[in-house]
Tab-separated table of C-alpha atoms in Angstrom:
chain	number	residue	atom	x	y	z
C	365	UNK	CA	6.146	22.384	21.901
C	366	UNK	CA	8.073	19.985	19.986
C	367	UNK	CA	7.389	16.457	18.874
C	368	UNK	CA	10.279	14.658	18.953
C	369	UNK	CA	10.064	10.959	17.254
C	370	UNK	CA	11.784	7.983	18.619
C	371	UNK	CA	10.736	4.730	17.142
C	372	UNK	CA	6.916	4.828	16.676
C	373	UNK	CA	6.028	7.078	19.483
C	374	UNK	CA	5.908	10.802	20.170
C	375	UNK	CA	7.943	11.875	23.147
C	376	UNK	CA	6.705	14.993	24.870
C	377	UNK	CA	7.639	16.083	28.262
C	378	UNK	CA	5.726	14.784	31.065
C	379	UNK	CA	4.423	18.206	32.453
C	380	UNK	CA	2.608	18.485	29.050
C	381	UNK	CA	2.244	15.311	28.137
C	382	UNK	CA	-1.535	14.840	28.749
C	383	UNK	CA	-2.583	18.302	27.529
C	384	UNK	CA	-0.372	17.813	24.064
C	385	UNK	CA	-1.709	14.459	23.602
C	386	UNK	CA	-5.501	15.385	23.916
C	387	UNK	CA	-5.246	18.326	21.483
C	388	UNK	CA	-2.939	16.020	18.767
C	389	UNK	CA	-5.822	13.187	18.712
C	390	UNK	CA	-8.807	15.817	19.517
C	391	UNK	CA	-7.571	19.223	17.223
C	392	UNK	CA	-5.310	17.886	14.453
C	393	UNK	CA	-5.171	13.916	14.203
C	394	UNK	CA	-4.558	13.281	11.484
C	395	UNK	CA	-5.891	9.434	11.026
C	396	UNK	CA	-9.408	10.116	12.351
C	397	UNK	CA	-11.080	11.089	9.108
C	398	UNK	CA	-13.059	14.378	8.593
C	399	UNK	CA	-15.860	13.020	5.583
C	400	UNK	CA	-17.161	9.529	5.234
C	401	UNK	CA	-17.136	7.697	2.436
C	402	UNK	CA	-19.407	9.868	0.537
C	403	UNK	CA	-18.310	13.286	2.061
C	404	UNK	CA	-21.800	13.774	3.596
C	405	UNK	CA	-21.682	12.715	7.182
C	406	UNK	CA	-18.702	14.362	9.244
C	407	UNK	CA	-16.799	11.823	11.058
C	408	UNK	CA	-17.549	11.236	14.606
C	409	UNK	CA	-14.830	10.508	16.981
C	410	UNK	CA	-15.234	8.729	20.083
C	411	UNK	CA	-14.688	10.552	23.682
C	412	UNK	CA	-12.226	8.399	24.908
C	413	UNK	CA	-9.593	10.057	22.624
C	414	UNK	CA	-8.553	7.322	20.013
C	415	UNK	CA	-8.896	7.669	16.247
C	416	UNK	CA	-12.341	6.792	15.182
C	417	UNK	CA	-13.399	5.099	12.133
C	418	UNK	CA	-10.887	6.194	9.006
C	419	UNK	CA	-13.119	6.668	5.928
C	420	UNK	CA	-12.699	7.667	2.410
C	421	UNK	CA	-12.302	11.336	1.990
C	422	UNK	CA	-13.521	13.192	-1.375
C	423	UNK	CA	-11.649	13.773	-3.864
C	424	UNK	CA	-8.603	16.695	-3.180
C	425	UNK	CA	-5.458	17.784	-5.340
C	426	UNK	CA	-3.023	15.985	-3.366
C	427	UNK	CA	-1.094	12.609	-4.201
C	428	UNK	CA	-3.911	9.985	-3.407
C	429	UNK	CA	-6.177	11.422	-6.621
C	430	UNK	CA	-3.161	12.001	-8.781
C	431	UNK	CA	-1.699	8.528	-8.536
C	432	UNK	CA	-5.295	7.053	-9.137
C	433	UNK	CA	-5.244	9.085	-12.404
C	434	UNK	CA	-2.244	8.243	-13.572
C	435	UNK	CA	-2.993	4.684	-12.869
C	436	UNK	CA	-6.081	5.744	-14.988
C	437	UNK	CA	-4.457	7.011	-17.958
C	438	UNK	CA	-2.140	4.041	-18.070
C	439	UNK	CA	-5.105	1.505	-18.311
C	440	UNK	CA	-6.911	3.355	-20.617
C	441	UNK	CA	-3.719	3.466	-23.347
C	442	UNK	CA	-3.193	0.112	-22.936
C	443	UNK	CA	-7.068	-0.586	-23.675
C	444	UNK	CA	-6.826	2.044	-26.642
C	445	UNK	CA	-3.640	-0.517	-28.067
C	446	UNK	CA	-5.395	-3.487	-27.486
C	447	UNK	CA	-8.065	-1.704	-29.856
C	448	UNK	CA	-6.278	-0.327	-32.378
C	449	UNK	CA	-3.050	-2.766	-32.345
C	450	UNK	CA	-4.800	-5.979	-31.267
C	451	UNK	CA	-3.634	-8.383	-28.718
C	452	UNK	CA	-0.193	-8.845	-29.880
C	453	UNK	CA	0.421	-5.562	-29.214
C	454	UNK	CA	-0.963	-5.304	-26.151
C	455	UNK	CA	1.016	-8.769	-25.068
C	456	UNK	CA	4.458	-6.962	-26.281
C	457	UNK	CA	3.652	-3.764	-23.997
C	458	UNK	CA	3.294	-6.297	-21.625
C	459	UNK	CA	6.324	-7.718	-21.701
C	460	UNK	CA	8.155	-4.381	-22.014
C	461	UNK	CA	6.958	-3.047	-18.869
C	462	UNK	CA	6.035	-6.149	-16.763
C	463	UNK	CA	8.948	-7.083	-14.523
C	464	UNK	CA	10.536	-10.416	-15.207
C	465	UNK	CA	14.397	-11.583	-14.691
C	466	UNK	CA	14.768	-12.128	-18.022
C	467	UNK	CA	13.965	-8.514	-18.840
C	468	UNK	CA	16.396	-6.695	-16.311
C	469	UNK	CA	19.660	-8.931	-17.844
C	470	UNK	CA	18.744	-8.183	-21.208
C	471	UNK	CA	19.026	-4.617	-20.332
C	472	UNK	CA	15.144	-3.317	-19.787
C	473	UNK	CA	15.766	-1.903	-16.419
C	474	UNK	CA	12.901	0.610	-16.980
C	475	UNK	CA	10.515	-2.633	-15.713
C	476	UNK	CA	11.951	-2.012	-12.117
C	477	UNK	CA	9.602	0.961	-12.447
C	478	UNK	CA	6.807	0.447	-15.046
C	479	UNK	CA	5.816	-2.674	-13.955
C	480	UNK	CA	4.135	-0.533	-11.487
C	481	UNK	CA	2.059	1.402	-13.306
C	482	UNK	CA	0.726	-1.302	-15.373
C	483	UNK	CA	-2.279	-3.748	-14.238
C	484	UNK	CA	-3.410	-7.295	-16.200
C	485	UNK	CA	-7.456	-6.212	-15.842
C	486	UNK	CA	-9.508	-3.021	-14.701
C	487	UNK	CA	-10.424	-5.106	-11.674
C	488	UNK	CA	-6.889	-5.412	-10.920
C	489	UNK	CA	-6.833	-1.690	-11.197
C	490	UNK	CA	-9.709	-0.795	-8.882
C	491	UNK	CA	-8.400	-2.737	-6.175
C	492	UNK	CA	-4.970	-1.311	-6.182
C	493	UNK	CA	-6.384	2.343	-7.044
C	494	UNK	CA	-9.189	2.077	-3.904
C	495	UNK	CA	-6.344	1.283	-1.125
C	496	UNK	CA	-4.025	3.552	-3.075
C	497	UNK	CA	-6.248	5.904	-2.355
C	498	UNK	CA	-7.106	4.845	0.789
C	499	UNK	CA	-3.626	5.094	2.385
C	500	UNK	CA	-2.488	7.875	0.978
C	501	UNK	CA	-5.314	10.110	1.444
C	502	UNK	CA	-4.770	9.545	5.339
C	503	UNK	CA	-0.760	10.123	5.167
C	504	UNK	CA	-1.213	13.521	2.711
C	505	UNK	CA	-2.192	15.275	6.501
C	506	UNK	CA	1.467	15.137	7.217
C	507	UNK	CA	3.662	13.461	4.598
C	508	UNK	CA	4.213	15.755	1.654
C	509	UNK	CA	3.857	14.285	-1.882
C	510	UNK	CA	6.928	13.954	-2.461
C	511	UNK	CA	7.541	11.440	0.339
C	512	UNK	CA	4.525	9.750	-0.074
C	513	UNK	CA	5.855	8.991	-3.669
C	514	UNK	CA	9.033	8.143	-2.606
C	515	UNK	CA	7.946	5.535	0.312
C	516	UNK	CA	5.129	3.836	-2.588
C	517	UNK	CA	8.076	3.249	-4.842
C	518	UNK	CA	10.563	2.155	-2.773
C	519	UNK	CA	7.770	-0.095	-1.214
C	520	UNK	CA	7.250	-1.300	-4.712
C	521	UNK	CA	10.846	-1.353	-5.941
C	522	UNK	CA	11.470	-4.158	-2.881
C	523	UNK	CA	8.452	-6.030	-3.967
C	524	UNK	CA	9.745	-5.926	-7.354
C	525	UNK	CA	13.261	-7.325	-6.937
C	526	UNK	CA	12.153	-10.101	-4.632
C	527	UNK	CA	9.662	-10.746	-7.741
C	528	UNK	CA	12.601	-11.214	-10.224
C	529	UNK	CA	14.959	-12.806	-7.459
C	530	UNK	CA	12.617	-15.193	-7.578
C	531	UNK	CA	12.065	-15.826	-10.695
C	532	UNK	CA	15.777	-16.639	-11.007
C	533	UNK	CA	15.826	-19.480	-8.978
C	534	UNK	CA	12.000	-20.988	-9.970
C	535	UNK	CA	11.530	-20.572	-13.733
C	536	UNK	CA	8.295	-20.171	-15.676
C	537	UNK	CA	7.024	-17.712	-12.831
C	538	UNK	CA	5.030	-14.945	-15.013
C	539	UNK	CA	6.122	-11.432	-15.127
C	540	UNK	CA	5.159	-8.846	-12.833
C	541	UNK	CA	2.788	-6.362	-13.070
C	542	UNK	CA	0.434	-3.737	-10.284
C	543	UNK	CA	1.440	-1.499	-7.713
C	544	UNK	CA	0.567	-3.948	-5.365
C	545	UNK	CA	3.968	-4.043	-3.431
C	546	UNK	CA	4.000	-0.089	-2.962
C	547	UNK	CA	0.244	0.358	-1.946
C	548	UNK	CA	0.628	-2.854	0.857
C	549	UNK	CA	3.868	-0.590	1.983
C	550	UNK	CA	1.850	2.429	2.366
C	551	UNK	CA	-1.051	0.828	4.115
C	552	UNK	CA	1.033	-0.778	6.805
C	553	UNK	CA	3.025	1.915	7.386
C	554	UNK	CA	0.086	4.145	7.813
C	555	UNK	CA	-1.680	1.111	10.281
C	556	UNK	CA	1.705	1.487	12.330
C	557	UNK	CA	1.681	4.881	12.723
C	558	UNK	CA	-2.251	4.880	13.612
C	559	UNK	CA	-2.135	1.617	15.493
C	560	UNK	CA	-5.876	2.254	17.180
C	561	UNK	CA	-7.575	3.427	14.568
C	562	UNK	CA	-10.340	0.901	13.061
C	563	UNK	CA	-10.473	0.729	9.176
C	564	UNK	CA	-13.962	1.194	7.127
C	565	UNK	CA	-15.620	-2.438	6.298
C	566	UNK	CA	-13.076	-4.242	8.788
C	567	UNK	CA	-14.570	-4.096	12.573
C	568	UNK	CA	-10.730	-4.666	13.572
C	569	UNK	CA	-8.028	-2.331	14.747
C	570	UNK	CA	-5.146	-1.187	12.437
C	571	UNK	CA	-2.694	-2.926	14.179
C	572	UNK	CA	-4.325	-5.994	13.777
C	573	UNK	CA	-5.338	-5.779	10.401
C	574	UNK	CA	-1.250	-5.279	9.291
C	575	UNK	CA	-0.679	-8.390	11.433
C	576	UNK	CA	-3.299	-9.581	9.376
C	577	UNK	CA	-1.853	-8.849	5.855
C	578	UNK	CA	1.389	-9.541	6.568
C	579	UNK	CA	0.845	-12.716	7.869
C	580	UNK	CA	-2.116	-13.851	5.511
C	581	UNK	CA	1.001	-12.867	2.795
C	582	UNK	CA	3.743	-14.671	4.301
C	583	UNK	CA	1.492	-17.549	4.530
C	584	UNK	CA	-0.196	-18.039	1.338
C	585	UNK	CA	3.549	-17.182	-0.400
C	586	UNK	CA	4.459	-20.511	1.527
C	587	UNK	CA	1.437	-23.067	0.601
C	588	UNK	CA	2.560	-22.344	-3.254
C	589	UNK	CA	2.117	-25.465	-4.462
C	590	UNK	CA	5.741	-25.182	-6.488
C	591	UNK	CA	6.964	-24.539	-3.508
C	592	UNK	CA	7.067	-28.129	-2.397
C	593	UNK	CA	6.950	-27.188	1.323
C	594	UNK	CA	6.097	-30.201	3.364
C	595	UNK	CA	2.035	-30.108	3.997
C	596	UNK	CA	2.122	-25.950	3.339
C	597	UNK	CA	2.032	-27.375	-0.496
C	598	UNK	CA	-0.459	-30.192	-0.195
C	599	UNK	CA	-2.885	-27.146	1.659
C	600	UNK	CA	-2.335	-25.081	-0.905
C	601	UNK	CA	-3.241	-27.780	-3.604
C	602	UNK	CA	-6.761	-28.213	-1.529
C	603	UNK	CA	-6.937	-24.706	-1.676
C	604	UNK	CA	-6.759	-24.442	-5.288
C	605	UNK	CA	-9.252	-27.226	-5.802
C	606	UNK	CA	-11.533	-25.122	-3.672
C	607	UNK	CA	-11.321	-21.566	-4.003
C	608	UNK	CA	-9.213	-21.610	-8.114
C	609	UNK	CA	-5.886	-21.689	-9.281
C	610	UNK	CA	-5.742	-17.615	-9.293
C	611	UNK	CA	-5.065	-17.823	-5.301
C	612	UNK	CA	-2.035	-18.246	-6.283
C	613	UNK	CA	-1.671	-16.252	-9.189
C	614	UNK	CA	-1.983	-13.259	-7.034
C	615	UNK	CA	1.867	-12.158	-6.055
C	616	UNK	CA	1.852	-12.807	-2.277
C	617	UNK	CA	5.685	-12.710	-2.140
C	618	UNK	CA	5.661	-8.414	-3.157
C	619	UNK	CA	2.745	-8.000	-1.235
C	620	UNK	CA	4.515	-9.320	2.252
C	621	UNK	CA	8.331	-7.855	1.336
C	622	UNK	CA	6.090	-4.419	0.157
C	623	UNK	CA	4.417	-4.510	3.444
C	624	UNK	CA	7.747	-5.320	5.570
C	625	UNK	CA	8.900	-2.354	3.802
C	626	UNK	CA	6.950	0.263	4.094
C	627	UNK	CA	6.628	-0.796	8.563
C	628	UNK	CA	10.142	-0.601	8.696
C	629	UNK	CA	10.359	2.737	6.882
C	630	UNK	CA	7.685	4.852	7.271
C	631	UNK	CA	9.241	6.279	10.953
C	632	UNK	CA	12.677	7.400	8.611
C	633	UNK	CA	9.710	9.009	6.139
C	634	UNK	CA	7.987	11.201	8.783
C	635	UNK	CA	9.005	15.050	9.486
C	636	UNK	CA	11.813	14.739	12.374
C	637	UNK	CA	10.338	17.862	14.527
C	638	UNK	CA	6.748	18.809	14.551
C	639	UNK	CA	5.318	21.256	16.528
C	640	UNK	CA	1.729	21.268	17.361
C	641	UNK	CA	0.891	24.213	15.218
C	642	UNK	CA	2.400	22.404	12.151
C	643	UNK	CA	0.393	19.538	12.610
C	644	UNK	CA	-2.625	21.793	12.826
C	645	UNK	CA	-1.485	23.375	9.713
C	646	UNK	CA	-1.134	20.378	7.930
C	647	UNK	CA	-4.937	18.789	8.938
C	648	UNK	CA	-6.523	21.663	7.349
C-alpha cells in the first residue's frame, strides 16, 4: 500500500487505515529510536502506539557523523592557524568566511556558505555538532543524504541572508558564523514530522518543544536592546544585567527564520510515495 502525503499527514485508505498505521509506528517508525544514548539499552516503546523517547544513536556512516566531522576538521585547521599564524590570522579567516553585508557587496559570496562551517569556540561547536547530530540521525531512516544536506543548507542559507539583511539596516552587528540556522531547520522539521515523540533531557513533546524554540527565538530577537522596542528593550537590558551581555550575542534572528524554514519545507523534502516495505527498508 501506498503512502500518499498531503500536508503533514499520511493518507491511507480507511479499510487499512488502522492495520497500516500500527505496523508504520510498531515495525518501521522511524522517530522512535532503536539504541539509547550509549547504544546499550534498546529503546522501549510504549503500547499505546506513539513514538517513545528519541535518543542518540551510535555512531553510523550516514550524514549525521559526516557533517560532525567535517565540522571537526574545520575547527581543528582553524586552531592549527591560530597556532602557527597567530591571532591575526585566525581573525582574517574569520572575516573571509564569516558572513557579514559588507563581505557579500565586496564580492565574497563564498560567506553565504562558509560561514556555516565555521564556529567562534569549540563550545560553540559541540552544541551545534550534538543537535546536528541529533536531528539528522533521526531523518537518515528516510531522507537520503543528499536531502538532508540540501534542507540543512537551505535552512542555513535563509538564516544567513536575514543575518546580512540585517546588518544592512543596523550597523556594527558582528559577522556571522555556526550552522546554527540549518541545524534549528532540521530539528523542527524533524519535531513536525514526529509531532508525539518526546525528546531525550526535555520531558515535553516535539511539538511543543518547536513551539518552544521558535517562539523563545522570535522573542529574545525582539528584547535586543538595539532594537529599541517599547518595554521588549528595557527587558532585555534587565536581562543582560542578569544573565550577561552574550544573551544577546547569540544570533536569535537565524535561529527563528532557520527554524521557520526548515517547518515549512521539510513536507516538499520527504519521498512523495512510500510504500510500507520501503519504509521498512529504510529503518534497517
Amino acid at each position: 500500500m501506498k503512502w500518499r502525503i498531503v500536508g503533514r499527514k499520511f493518507e491511507l485508505s480507511r479499510l487499512h487505515q488502522k492495520r497500516e498505521r500500527r505496523f508504520y509506528e510498531e515495525k518501521v517508525s522511524v522517530f522512535g529510536g532503536r539504541w539509547s544514548l550509549l547504544g546499550m539499552m534498546p529503546v522501549v516503546r510504549p503500547k499505546n502506539g506513539r513514538s517513545g523517547w528519541v535518543m542518540l544513536q551510535m555512531p553510523g556512516v550516514n550524514t549525521a557523523t559526516f557533517g560532525v566531522l567535517i565540522m571537526v576538521s574545520v575547527q581543528l585547521a582553524l586552531a592549527l592557524v591560530f597556532r602557527w599564524k597567530g591571532l591575526d590570522a585566525l581573525n582574517s579567516a574569520y572575516l573571509e568566511g564569516g558572513l557579514s553585508w559588507k563581505g557579500i557587496i565586496s564580492g565574497r559570496v563564498w560567506q553565504l556558505f562558509t560561514h556555516i562551517f565555521l564556529h567562534g569556540n569549540w563550545a560553540h561547536l559541540a552544541v551545534n555538532a550534538l543537535l546536528f547530530y541529533y536531528a539528522a540521525a533521526r531523518l537518515s531512516h528516510v531522507f537520503s543524504g543528499w536531502r538532508i544536506f540540501n534542507l540543512f543548507m537551505v535552512c542555513g542559507l535563509g538564516g544567513g541572508l536575514a543575518h546580512i539583511t540585517l546588518q544592512a539596516f543596523v550597523p556594527g552587528i558582528p559577522p556571522l558564523v555556526g550552522a546554527s540556522g540549518g541545524v534549528t531547520g532540521l530539528l523542527v522539521g524533524f519535531f513536525s514530522i514526529s509531532p508525539d515523540s518526546k525528546m531525550i533531557i526535555f520531558n515535553v513533546s516535539a511539538r511543543n518543544l518547536s513551539k518552544g524554540v521558535l517562539g523563545s527565538s522570535a522573542l529574545l530577537f525582539s528584547m535586543t536592546p538595539w532594537l529599541e522596542i517599547p518595554l521588549l528593550a528595557d527587558l532585555g537590558r534587565w536581562l543582560e544585567l542578569v544573565i550577561g551581555n552574550f544573551i544577546f550575542e547569540t544570533a536569535h534572528l537565524v535561529h527563528f527564520v532557520g527554524g521557520i524554514l526548515g517547518w515549512m519545507l521539510i513536507d516538499r523534502f520527504l519521498p512523495r510515495l512510500l510504500s510500507s516495505d520501503d519504509l521498512a527498508r529504510m529503518r534497517t
